[in-house]
Amino acid sequence: MAIERTLSIVKPDAVAKNFIGGILAKLEGAQLTIIGAKLMRLSPAQAALFYGVHRERSFFQELVDFMTSGPIMVQVLEGENAILRNREVMGATDPAKADAGTIRAEFGANIGENAVHGSDGPETAHEEIAFFFAQAELQPR
Ligand code: ATP
Ligand code: MG
């Protein structure tokens, strides 16, 4: 198995509800190591760029409005199969369909306000990490 890095975001709904600690505990509990982290707020331009792949979808503006509605917590996770492992701990996009014990089942409200983002493949992980972090901001160990 390969050691990978992936990008994780605690979305505005979950930050507002003080779920940062609960969510990071689930990630660390899944053998994902936090090697970079920051609390920040996205501008509309940044959110539109980050979710650019969805720009033609009906929910795009809703998604940008939501992602800019409050602070987010962004972290880089490192570990064996980190990309897939993070997606497994996150659960399905729609919290109502997410397996019990997953982050979205426990902390998500609905398909829009679903508590977390996670990179969906090696290429997006690489791009999304570079979107938020300089190499010098990461502390592998
Ligand atoms: P993410 O990219 O945030 O990790 P995901 O990969 O599980 O989530 P995507 O299909 O990439 O799901 O959708 C990106 C985000 O867009 C979702 O997490 C959700 O916040 C929002 N979204 C997706 N589908 C809908 C929808 N039908 N209505 C409202 N928002 C949606
Ligand atoms: Mg996605």
PDB file of C-alpha atoms and ligand atoms in Angstrom:
ATOM      1  CA  MET A   1       0.000   0.000   0.000  1.00  0.00           C
ATOM      2  CA  ALA A   2       1.147   3.492  -0.768  1.00  0.00           C
ATOM      3  CA  ILE A   3       1.500   6.453   1.594  1.00  0.00           C
ATOM      4  CA  GLU A   4      -0.682   9.186   0.114  1.00  0.00           C
ATOM      5  CA  ARG A   5      -1.722  12.736   0.923  1.00  0.00           C
ATOM      6  CA  THR A   6      -5.216  14.112   0.525  1.00  0.00           C
ATOM      7  CA  LEU A   7      -7.059  17.361   1.166  1.00  0.00           C
ATOM      8  CA  SER A   8      -9.837  17.498   3.739  1.00  0.00           C
ATOM      9  CA  ILE A   9     -12.144  20.410   4.547  1.00  0.00           C
ATOM     10  CA  VAL A  10     -14.459  20.822   7.515  1.00  0.00           C
ATOM     11  CA  LYS A  11     -17.228  22.814   5.798  1.00  0.00           C
ATOM     12  CA  PRO A  12     -18.940  25.947   7.222  1.00  0.00           C
ATOM     13  CA  ASP A  13     -21.959  24.051   8.606  1.00  0.00           C
ATOM     14  CA  ALA A  14     -19.759  21.791  10.743  1.00  0.00           C
ATOM     15  CA  VAL A  15     -17.422  24.607  11.877  1.00  0.00           C
ATOM     16  CA  ALA A  16     -20.486  26.651  12.955  1.00  0.00           C
ATOM     17  CA  LYS A  17     -21.747  23.716  15.030  1.00  0.00           C
ATOM     18  CA  ASN A  18     -18.355  23.215  16.791  1.00  0.00           C
ATOM     19  CA  PHE A  19     -17.841  19.827  15.125  1.00  0.00           C
ATOM     20  CA  ILE A  20     -14.166  20.452  14.193  1.00  0.00           C
ATOM     21  CA  GLY A  21     -12.850  18.366  17.090  1.00  0.00           C
ATOM     22  CA  GLY A  22     -15.270  15.501  16.542  1.00  0.00           C
ATOM     23  CA  ILE A  23     -14.461  15.336  12.843  1.00  0.00           C
ATOM     24  CA  LEU A  24     -10.674  15.517  13.263  1.00  0.00           C
ATOM     25  CA  ALA A  25     -10.910  12.778  15.920  1.00  0.00           C
ATOM     26  CA  LYS A  26     -12.598  10.488  13.396  1.00  0.00           C
ATOM     27  CA  LEU A  27      -9.907  11.239  10.790  1.00  0.00           C
ATOM     28  CA  GLU A  28      -7.060  10.617  13.245  1.00  0.00           C
ATOM     29  CA  GLY A  29      -8.880   7.510  14.479  1.00  0.00           C
ATOM     30  CA  ALA A  30      -8.692   6.165  10.922  1.00  0.00           C
ATOM     31  CA  GLN A  31      -4.871   6.404  10.946  1.00  0.00           C
ATOM     32  CA  LEU A  32      -4.879   9.638   8.955  1.00  0.00           C
ATOM     33  CA  THR A  33      -2.181  12.038  10.193  1.00  0.00           C
ATOM     34  CA  ILE A  34      -2.766  15.801   9.980  1.00  0.00           C
ATOM     35  CA  ILE A  35       0.392  17.298   8.457  1.00  0.00           C
ATOM     36  CA  GLY A  36      -1.010  20.784   7.733  1.00  0.00           C
ATOM     37  CA  ALA A  37      -4.065  22.726   8.904  1.00  0.00           C
ATOM     38  CA  LYS A  38      -5.631  26.167   8.762  1.00  0.00           C
ATOM     39  CA  LEU A  39      -8.858  27.894   9.709  1.00  0.00           C
ATOM     40  CA  MET A  40      -9.824  30.345   6.982  1.00  0.00           C
ATOM     41  CA  ARG A  41     -12.662  31.844   4.982  1.00  0.00           C
ATOM     42  CA  LEU A  42     -13.011  31.363   1.221  1.00  0.00           C
ATOM     43  CA  SER A  43     -13.846  34.284  -1.077  1.00  0.00           C
ATOM     44  CA  PRO A  44     -16.566  33.625  -3.696  1.00  0.00           C
ATOM     45  CA  ALA A  45     -13.850  33.572  -6.381  1.00  0.00           C
ATOM     46  CA  GLN A  46     -11.807  30.982  -4.459  1.00  0.00           C
ATOM     47  CA  ALA A  47     -14.860  28.773  -3.832  1.00  0.00           C
ATOM     48  CA  ALA A  48     -15.895  28.945  -7.507  1.00  0.00           C
ATOM     49  CA  LEU A  49     -12.366  28.002  -8.577  1.00  0.00           C
ATOM     50  CA  PHE A  50     -12.093  25.184  -6.050  1.00  0.00           C
ATOM     51  CA  TYR A  51     -15.418  23.633  -7.113  1.00  0.00           C
ATOM     52  CA  GLY A  52     -14.946  24.616 -10.793  1.00  0.00           C
ATOM     53  CA  VAL A  53     -15.621  21.039 -11.924  1.00  0.00           C
ATOM     54  CA  HIS A  54     -19.257  21.568 -10.854  1.00  0.00           C
ATOM     55  CA  ARG A  55     -19.739  24.952 -12.562  1.00  0.00           C
ATOM     56  CA  GLU A  56     -22.425  23.653 -14.947  1.00  0.00           C
ATOM     57  CA  ARG A  57     -24.434  21.915 -12.203  1.00  0.00           C
ATOM     58  CA  SER A  58     -27.756  23.308 -10.986  1.00  0.00           C
ATOM     59  CA  PHE A  59     -26.458  23.520  -7.410  1.00  0.00           C
ATOM     60  CA  PHE A  60     -23.230  25.397  -8.240  1.00  0.00           C
ATOM     61  CA  GLN A  61     -24.268  28.842  -6.928  1.00  0.00           C
ATOM     62  CA  GLU A  62     -25.790  27.245  -3.839  1.00  0.00           C
ATOM     63  CA  LEU A  63     -22.508  25.402  -3.272  1.00  0.00           C
ATOM     64  CA  VAL A  64     -20.408  28.585  -3.640  1.00  0.00           C
ATOM     65  CA  ASP A  65     -22.761  30.522  -1.323  1.00  0.00           C
ATOM     66  CA  PHE A  66     -22.588  27.748   1.257  1.00  0.00           C
ATOM     67  CA  MET A  67     -18.802  27.344   1.121  1.00  0.00           C
ATOM     68  CA  THR A  68     -18.360  31.118   1.668  1.00  0.00           C
ATOM     69  CA  SER A  69     -21.001  31.401   4.408  1.00  0.00           C
ATOM     70  CA  GLY A  70     -18.492  31.046   7.249  1.00  0.00           C
ATOM     71  CA  PRO A  71     -15.040  29.803   8.187  1.00  0.00           C
ATOM     72  CA  ILE A  72     -13.759  26.422   7.043  1.00  0.00           C
ATOM     73  CA  MET A  73     -11.007  24.243   8.517  1.00  0.00           C
ATOM     74  CA  VAL A  74      -8.668  22.883   5.846  1.00  0.00           C
ATOM     75  CA  GLN A  75      -6.215  20.046   6.512  1.00  0.00           C
ATOM     76  CA  VAL A  76      -3.788  17.828   4.647  1.00  0.00           C
ATOM     77  CA  LEU A  77      -4.007  14.177   5.701  1.00  0.00           C
ATOM     78  CA  GLU A  78      -1.240  11.648   5.204  1.00  0.00           C
ATOM     79  CA  GLY A  79      -1.375   7.871   5.563  1.00  0.00           C
ATOM     80  CA  GLU A  80      -1.674   4.533   3.793  1.00  0.00           C
ATOM     81  CA  ASN A  81      -4.277   4.828   1.033  1.00  0.00           C
ATOM     82  CA  ALA A  82      -5.195   8.220   2.509  1.00  0.00           C
ATOM     83  CA  ILE A  83      -7.392   9.303  -0.411  1.00  0.00           C
ATOM     84  CA  LEU A  84      -9.740   6.304  -0.314  1.00  0.00           C
ATOM     85  CA  ARG A  85      -9.536   5.944   3.450  1.00  0.00           C
ATOM     86  CA  ASN A  86     -10.643   9.564   3.922  1.00  0.00           C
ATOM     87  CA  ARG A  87     -13.557   9.048   1.502  1.00  0.00           C
ATOM     88  CA  GLU A  88     -14.593   5.959   3.489  1.00  0.00           C
ATOM     89  CA  VAL A  89     -14.527   7.803   6.818  1.00  0.00           C
ATOM     90  CA  MET A  90     -16.464  10.706   5.242  1.00  0.00           C
ATOM     91  CA  GLY A  91     -19.337   8.505   4.008  1.00  0.00           C
ATOM     92  CA  ALA A  92     -21.709   9.097   1.086  1.00  0.00           C
ATOM     93  CA  THR A  93     -22.296  12.638  -0.252  1.00  0.00           C
ATOM     94  CA  ASP A  94     -25.886  12.560   1.051  1.00  0.00           C
ATOM     95  CA  PRO A  95     -25.746  12.143   4.861  1.00  0.00           C
ATOM     96  CA  ALA A  96     -29.064  10.262   4.732  1.00  0.00           C
ATOM     97  CA  LYS A  97     -27.318   7.562   2.660  1.00  0.00           C
ATOM     98  CA  ALA A  98     -24.020   7.546   4.570  1.00  0.00           C
ATOM     99  CA  ASP A  99     -23.097   4.429   6.580  1.00  0.00           C
ATOM    100  CA  ALA A 100     -23.478   4.604  10.357  1.00  0.00           C
ATOM    101  CA  GLY A 101     -20.326   5.827  12.070  1.00  0.00           C
ATOM    102  CA  THR A 102     -19.156   7.927   9.123  1.00  0.00           C
ATOM    103  CA  ILE A 103     -18.545  11.672   9.484  1.00  0.00           C
ATOM    104  CA  ARG A 104     -21.433  12.633   7.222  1.00  0.00           C
ATOM    105  CA  ALA A 105     -23.871  10.285   8.971  1.00  0.00           C
ATOM    106  CA  GLU A 106     -22.914  11.765  12.335  1.00  0.00           C
ATOM    107  CA  PHE A 107     -22.269  15.430  11.508  1.00  0.00           C
ATOM    108  CA  GLY A 108     -23.892  16.167   8.112  1.00  0.00           C
ATOM    109  CA  ALA A 109     -27.328  17.833   7.802  1.00  0.00           C
ATOM    110  CA  ASN A 110     -28.257  17.266   4.145  1.00  0.00           C
ATOM    111  CA  ILE A 111     -26.696  16.788   0.686  1.00  0.00           C
ATOM    112  CA  GLY A 112     -25.610  20.443   0.554  1.00  0.00           C
ATOM    113  CA  GLU A 113     -24.538  20.885   4.178  1.00  0.00           C
ATOM    114  CA  ASN A 114     -22.614  17.647   4.456  1.00  0.00           C
ATOM    115  CA  ALA A 115     -19.864  18.597   6.924  1.00  0.00           C
ATOM    116  CA  VAL A 116     -16.726  17.656   4.962  1.00  0.00           C
ATOM    117  CA  HIS A 117     -14.945  17.666   1.626  1.00  0.00           C
ATOM    118  CA  GLY A 118     -12.325  15.137   0.553  1.00  0.00           C
ATOM    119  CA  SER A 119     -10.221  14.843  -2.596  1.00  0.00           C
ATOM    120  CA  ASP A 120     -11.565  12.136  -4.918  1.00  0.00           C
ATOM    121  CA  GLY A 121      -8.332  10.929  -6.582  1.00  0.00           C
ATOM    122  CA  PRO A 122      -4.534  11.334  -6.744  1.00  0.00           C
ATOM    123  CA  GLU A 123      -4.641  14.158  -9.289  1.00  0.00           C
ATOM    124  CA  THR A 124      -7.289  16.195  -7.470  1.00  0.00           C
ATOM    125  CA  ALA A 125      -5.515  15.572  -4.152  1.00  0.00           C
ATOM    126  CA  HIS A 126      -2.301  17.010  -5.579  1.00  0.00           C
ATOM    127  CA  GLU A 127      -4.091  20.041  -7.066  1.00  0.00           C
ATOM    128  CA  GLU A 128      -6.233  20.708  -4.012  1.00  0.00           C
ATOM    129  CA  ILE A 129      -3.300  20.519  -1.570  1.00  0.00           C
ATOM    130  CA  ALA A 130      -1.389  23.033  -3.714  1.00  0.00           C
ATOM    131  CA  PHE A 131      -4.499  25.257  -3.805  1.00  0.00           C
ATOM    132  CA  PHE A 132      -4.291  25.776  -0.023  1.00  0.00           C
ATOM    133  CA  PHE A 133      -0.762  24.975   1.180  1.00  0.00           C
ATOM    134  CA  ALA A 134       2.859  25.762   0.359  1.00  0.00           C
ATOM    135  CA  GLN A 135       5.290  22.847   0.830  1.00  0.00           C
ATOM    136  CA  ALA A 136       6.843  24.654   3.819  1.00  0.00           C
ATOM    137  CA  GLU A 137       3.486  24.622   5.626  1.00  0.00           C
ATOM    138  CA  LEU A 138       3.384  20.803   5.723  1.00  0.00           C
ATOM    139  CA  GLN A 139       4.973  18.836   8.566  1.00  0.00           C
ATOM    140  CA  PRO A 140       5.271  15.153   7.612  1.00  0.00           C
ATOM    141  CA  ARG A 141       6.459  12.786  10.355  1.00  0.00           C
TER     142      ARG A 141
HETATM  143  P1  ATP B   1     -16.974  16.902  -1.897  1.00  0.00           P
HETATM  144  O1  ATP B   1     -16.438  17.205  -3.285  1.00  0.00           O
HETATM  145  O2  ATP B   1     -17.487  18.136  -1.183  1.00  0.00           O
HETATM  146  O3  ATP B   1     -16.000  16.120  -1.074  1.00  0.00           O
HETATM  147  P2  ATP B   1     -18.456  14.681  -2.925  1.00  0.00           P
HETATM  148  O4  ATP B   1     -17.207  14.382  -3.699  1.00  0.00           O
HETATM  149  O5  ATP B   1     -18.995  13.611  -2.040  1.00  0.00           O
HETATM  150  O6  ATP B   1     -18.270  15.964  -2.032  1.00  0.00           O
HETATM  151  P3  ATP B   1     -19.530  15.954  -5.276  1.00  0.00           P
HETATM  152  O7  ATP B   1     -20.380  15.237  -6.261  1.00  0.00           O
HETATM  153  O8  ATP B   1     -18.111  16.264  -5.624  1.00  0.00           O
HETATM  154  O9  ATP B   1     -19.615  15.131  -3.895  1.00  0.00           O
HETATM  155  O10 ATP B   1     -20.278  17.302  -4.909  1.00  0.00           O
HETATM  156  C1  ATP B   1     -19.587  18.382  -4.310  1.00  0.00           C
HETATM  157  C2  ATP B   1     -20.450  19.036  -3.263  1.00  0.00           C
HETATM  158  O11 ATP B   1     -21.537  19.694  -3.902  1.00  0.00           O
HETATM  159  C3  ATP B   1     -21.123  18.080  -2.283  1.00  0.00           C
HETATM  160  O12 ATP B   1     -20.301  17.723  -1.206  1.00  0.00           O
HETATM  161  C4  ATP B   1     -22.294  18.905  -1.814  1.00  0.00           C
HETATM  162  O13 ATP B   1     -21.885  19.835  -0.803  1.00  0.00           O
HETATM  163  C5  ATP B   1     -22.666  19.664  -3.070  1.00  0.00           C
HETATM  164  N1  ATP B   1     -23.743  18.962  -3.775  1.00  0.00           N
HETATM  165  C6  ATP B   1     -23.649  17.843  -4.515  1.00  0.00           C
HETATM  166  N2  ATP B   1     -24.851  17.483  -4.998  1.00  0.00           N
HETATM  167  C7  ATP B   1     -25.720  18.416  -4.552  1.00  0.00           C
HETATM  168  C8  ATP B   1     -27.117  18.614  -4.719  1.00  0.00           C
HETATM  169  N3  ATP B   1     -27.864  17.781  -5.435  1.00  0.00           N
HETATM  170  N4  ATP B   1     -27.676  19.702  -4.105  1.00  0.00           N
HETATM  171  C9  ATP B   1     -26.927  20.558  -3.369  1.00  0.00           C
HETATM  172  N5  ATP B   1     -25.585  20.426  -3.189  1.00  0.00           N
HETATM  173  C10 ATP B   1     -25.000  19.373  -3.762  1.00  0.00           C
HETATM  174 MG    MG B   2     -16.218  15.868  -4.861  1.00  0.00          MG
END
